[in-house]
Amino acid sequence: DAWHLAMSTASTVGWGDIVVTSNFGRFIFGIYALISAFVFARLLAAFLITPIMRQSRRQLLLDTYSQLTPTLFTRLANGIEVRTLGLTDDNATCTRDQFTLLVLIQQGIVSIDDLNEARAIFDALDADRSGFLSA
């Protein structure tokens, strides 16, 4: 009965077949109902905002990188952010992987700490220090 009452209260169905009769019970379930409504609203907002944020990031990516200008190329191949992250090899080119990592970091999808942790794991797996993993 308690589970049924809790779920009908949280879902705001309130069938009325089980009710709280004491003042203390009403107080507790009043607080429970408010918390349930807040949690539901947060979950709904998180569910709805995800596609909006994804589209916003995609549009920003298209707006920023839709055309390769000399200024943009310099920023990609030799910019301070690229050098700080260690994403450049020769300052004259920008590989697909370097570009991808830079964009993921700029969009906040991957943090610099994530990148450093992945590099540390790679280095631990790269037994011969060749820069390549092999079986």
mmCIF file of C-alpha atoms in Angstrom:
data_model
loop_
_atom_site.group_PDB
_atom_site.id
_atom_site.type_symbol
_atom_site.label_atom_id
_atom_site.label_comp_id
_atom_site.label_asym_id
_atom_site.label_seq_id
_atom_site.Cartn_x
_atom_site.Cartn_y
_atom_site.Cartn_z
ATOM 1 C CA ASP A 1 0.000 0.000 0.000
ATOM 2 C CA ALA A 2 2.843 2.406 0.810
ATOM 3 C CA TRP A 3 4.425 1.885 -2.623
ATOM 4 C CA HIS A 4 1.071 2.401 -4.343
ATOM 5 C CA LEU A 5 0.480 5.622 -2.384
ATOM 6 C CA ALA A 6 4.000 6.913 -3.098
ATOM 7 C CA MET A 7 3.728 6.241 -6.839
ATOM 8 C CA SER A 8 0.258 7.701 -7.211
ATOM 9 C CA THR A 9 1.420 10.801 -5.350
ATOM 10 C CA ALA A 10 4.668 11.162 -7.337
ATOM 11 C CA SER A 11 2.872 10.714 -10.639
ATOM 12 C CA THR A 12 0.124 13.128 -9.542
ATOM 13 C CA VAL A 13 -2.506 10.531 -10.442
ATOM 14 C CA GLY A 14 -3.962 10.584 -6.934
ATOM 15 C CA TRP A 15 -6.592 7.878 -7.422
ATOM 16 C CA GLY A 16 -7.898 8.448 -3.916
ATOM 17 C CA ASP A 17 -8.262 4.794 -3.006
ATOM 18 C CA ILE A 18 -5.526 5.165 -0.365
ATOM 19 C CA VAL A 19 -5.218 8.419 1.542
ATOM 20 C CA VAL A 20 -3.106 9.722 4.381
ATOM 21 C CA THR A 21 -5.288 10.608 7.347
ATOM 22 C CA SER A 22 -2.892 11.915 9.996
ATOM 23 C CA ASN A 23 -1.606 15.475 9.990
ATOM 24 C CA PHE A 24 1.990 14.277 10.159
ATOM 25 C CA GLY A 25 1.421 11.924 7.212
ATOM 26 C CA ARG A 26 -0.140 14.732 5.181
ATOM 27 C CA PHE A 27 2.835 16.966 5.983
ATOM 28 C CA ILE A 28 5.349 14.302 4.935
ATOM 29 C CA PHE A 29 3.444 13.492 1.750
ATOM 30 C CA GLY A 30 3.065 17.177 0.952
ATOM 31 C CA ILE A 31 6.835 17.551 1.059
ATOM 32 C CA TYR A 32 7.211 14.305 -0.903
ATOM 33 C CA ALA A 33 4.830 15.588 -3.585
ATOM 34 C CA LEU A 34 6.804 18.843 -3.945
ATOM 35 C CA ILE A 35 10.104 16.993 -4.195
ATOM 36 C CA SER A 36 8.601 14.548 -6.713
ATOM 37 C CA ALA A 37 7.323 17.393 -8.865
ATOM 38 C CA PHE A 38 10.739 19.085 -8.773
ATOM 39 C CA VAL A 39 12.573 15.877 -9.686
ATOM 40 C CA PHE A 40 10.133 15.185 -12.530
ATOM 41 C CA ALA A 41 10.564 18.727 -13.868
ATOM 42 C CA ARG A 42 14.379 18.382 -13.768
ATOM 43 C CA LEU A 43 14.266 15.056 -15.586
ATOM 44 C CA LEU A 44 11.926 16.422 -18.216
ATOM 45 C CA ALA A 45 14.100 19.501 -18.729
ATOM 46 C CA ALA A 46 17.251 17.382 -19.056
ATOM 47 C CA PHE A 47 15.507 15.132 -21.546
ATOM 48 C CA LEU A 48 14.276 18.041 -23.665
ATOM 49 C CA ILE A 49 17.433 20.172 -23.551
ATOM 50 C CA THR A 50 19.765 17.460 -24.893
ATOM 51 C CA PRO A 51 18.648 17.670 -28.549
ATOM 52 C CA ILE A 52 18.564 21.463 -28.354
ATOM 53 C CA MET A 53 22.135 21.620 -27.058
ATOM 54 C CA ARG A 54 23.300 19.110 -29.669
ATOM 55 C CA GLN A 55 21.773 21.207 -32.457
ATOM 56 C CA SER A 56 23.282 24.371 -30.996
ATOM 57 C CA ARG A 57 26.758 22.801 -30.930
ATOM 58 C CA ARG A 58 26.329 21.519 -34.476
ATOM 59 C CA GLN A 59 25.313 24.980 -35.705
ATOM 60 C CA LEU A 60 28.258 26.612 -33.942
ATOM 61 C CA LEU A 61 30.579 24.081 -35.541
ATOM 62 C CA LEU A 62 29.165 24.817 -38.984
ATOM 63 C CA ASP A 63 29.316 28.566 -38.442
ATOM 64 C CA THR A 64 32.904 28.467 -37.187
ATOM 65 C CA TYR A 65 34.422 25.948 -39.568
ATOM 66 C CA SER A 66 32.317 26.158 -42.736
ATOM 67 C CA GLN A 67 35.112 27.759 -44.765
ATOM 68 C CA LEU A 68 38.870 27.380 -44.347
ATOM 69 C CA THR A 69 40.339 30.880 -44.379
ATOM 70 C CA PRO A 70 44.056 31.581 -43.900
ATOM 71 C CA THR A 71 43.339 32.937 -40.419
ATOM 72 C CA LEU A 72 41.351 29.850 -39.455
ATOM 73 C CA PHE A 73 44.031 27.546 -40.858
ATOM 74 C CA THR A 74 46.731 29.324 -38.842
ATOM 75 C CA ARG A 75 44.594 28.912 -35.731
ATOM 76 C CA LEU A 76 44.053 25.220 -36.476
ATOM 77 C CA ALA A 77 47.649 24.397 -37.376
ATOM 78 C CA ASN A 78 49.566 26.658 -35.007
ATOM 79 C CA GLY A 79 47.176 28.442 -32.653
ATOM 80 C CA ILE A 80 47.930 28.802 -28.972
ATOM 81 C CA GLU A 81 45.172 26.362 -28.017
ATOM 82 C CA VAL A 82 46.544 23.752 -30.428
ATOM 83 C CA ARG A 83 50.088 24.194 -29.132
ATOM 84 C CA THR A 84 48.972 24.127 -25.489
ATOM 85 C CA LEU A 85 47.122 20.866 -26.057
ATOM 86 C CA GLY A 86 50.012 19.359 -27.987
ATOM 87 C CA LEU A 87 47.837 18.791 -31.053
ATOM 88 C CA THR A 88 50.308 20.065 -33.620
ATOM 89 C CA ASP A 89 53.264 18.260 -35.128
ATOM 90 C CA ASP A 90 54.677 20.565 -37.758
ATOM 91 C CA ASN A 91 52.672 23.831 -37.737
ATOM 92 C CA ALA A 92 52.022 23.406 -41.463
ATOM 93 C CA THR A 93 49.153 20.920 -41.396
ATOM 94 C CA CYS A 94 46.152 19.939 -39.353
ATOM 95 C CA THR A 95 45.173 16.276 -39.395
ATOM 96 C CA ARG A 96 41.642 14.982 -39.110
ATOM 97 C CA ASP A 97 42.356 13.678 -35.591
ATOM 98 C CA GLN A 98 43.896 16.979 -34.464
ATOM 99 C CA PHE A 99 40.904 18.897 -35.818
ATOM 100 C CA THR A 100 38.441 16.482 -34.190
ATOM 101 C CA LEU A 101 40.103 16.703 -30.776
ATOM 102 C CA LEU A 102 40.283 20.493 -30.951
ATOM 103 C CA VAL A 103 36.579 20.781 -31.810
ATOM 104 C CA LEU A 104 35.559 18.320 -29.067
ATOM 105 C CA ILE A 105 37.551 20.309 -26.518
ATOM 106 C CA GLN A 106 36.232 23.664 -27.741
ATOM 107 C CA GLN A 107 32.655 22.394 -27.490
ATOM 108 C CA GLY A 108 33.230 21.151 -23.953
ATOM 109 C CA ILE A 109 32.483 17.545 -24.863
ATOM 110 C CA VAL A 110 35.992 16.469 -23.914
ATOM 111 C CA SER A 111 38.048 18.244 -21.281
ATOM 112 C CA ILE A 112 41.788 18.783 -21.293
ATOM 113 C CA ASP A 113 41.947 16.413 -18.304
ATOM 114 C CA ASP A 114 40.112 13.749 -20.341
ATOM 115 C CA LEU A 115 42.627 14.184 -23.139
ATOM 116 C CA ASN A 116 45.569 13.917 -20.750
ATOM 117 C CA GLU A 117 44.121 10.807 -19.081
ATOM 118 C CA ALA A 118 43.596 9.128 -22.468
ATOM 119 C CA ARG A 119 47.175 9.996 -23.447
ATOM 120 C CA ALA A 120 48.502 8.528 -20.187
ATOM 121 C CA ILE A 121 46.614 5.283 -20.823
ATOM 122 C CA PHE A 122 47.940 5.175 -24.397
ATOM 123 C CA ASP A 123 51.493 5.746 -23.167
ATOM 124 C CA ALA A 124 51.125 2.896 -20.682
ATOM 125 C CA LEU A 125 49.915 0.572 -23.461
ATOM 126 C CA ASP A 126 52.603 1.697 -25.938
ATOM 127 C CA ALA A 127 55.287 -0.716 -24.714
ATOM 128 C CA ASP A 128 57.889 0.099 -27.378
ATOM 129 C CA ARG A 129 57.198 3.881 -27.302
ATOM 130 C CA SER A 130 56.656 3.904 -31.069
ATOM 131 C CA GLY A 131 53.508 6.009 -30.877
ATOM 132 C CA PHE A 132 51.475 3.090 -32.240
ATOM 133 C CA LEU A 133 49.611 0.291 -30.509
ATOM 134 C CA SER A 134 50.037 -3.199 -31.862
ATOM 135 C CA ALA A 135 49.179 -6.681 -30.696
#
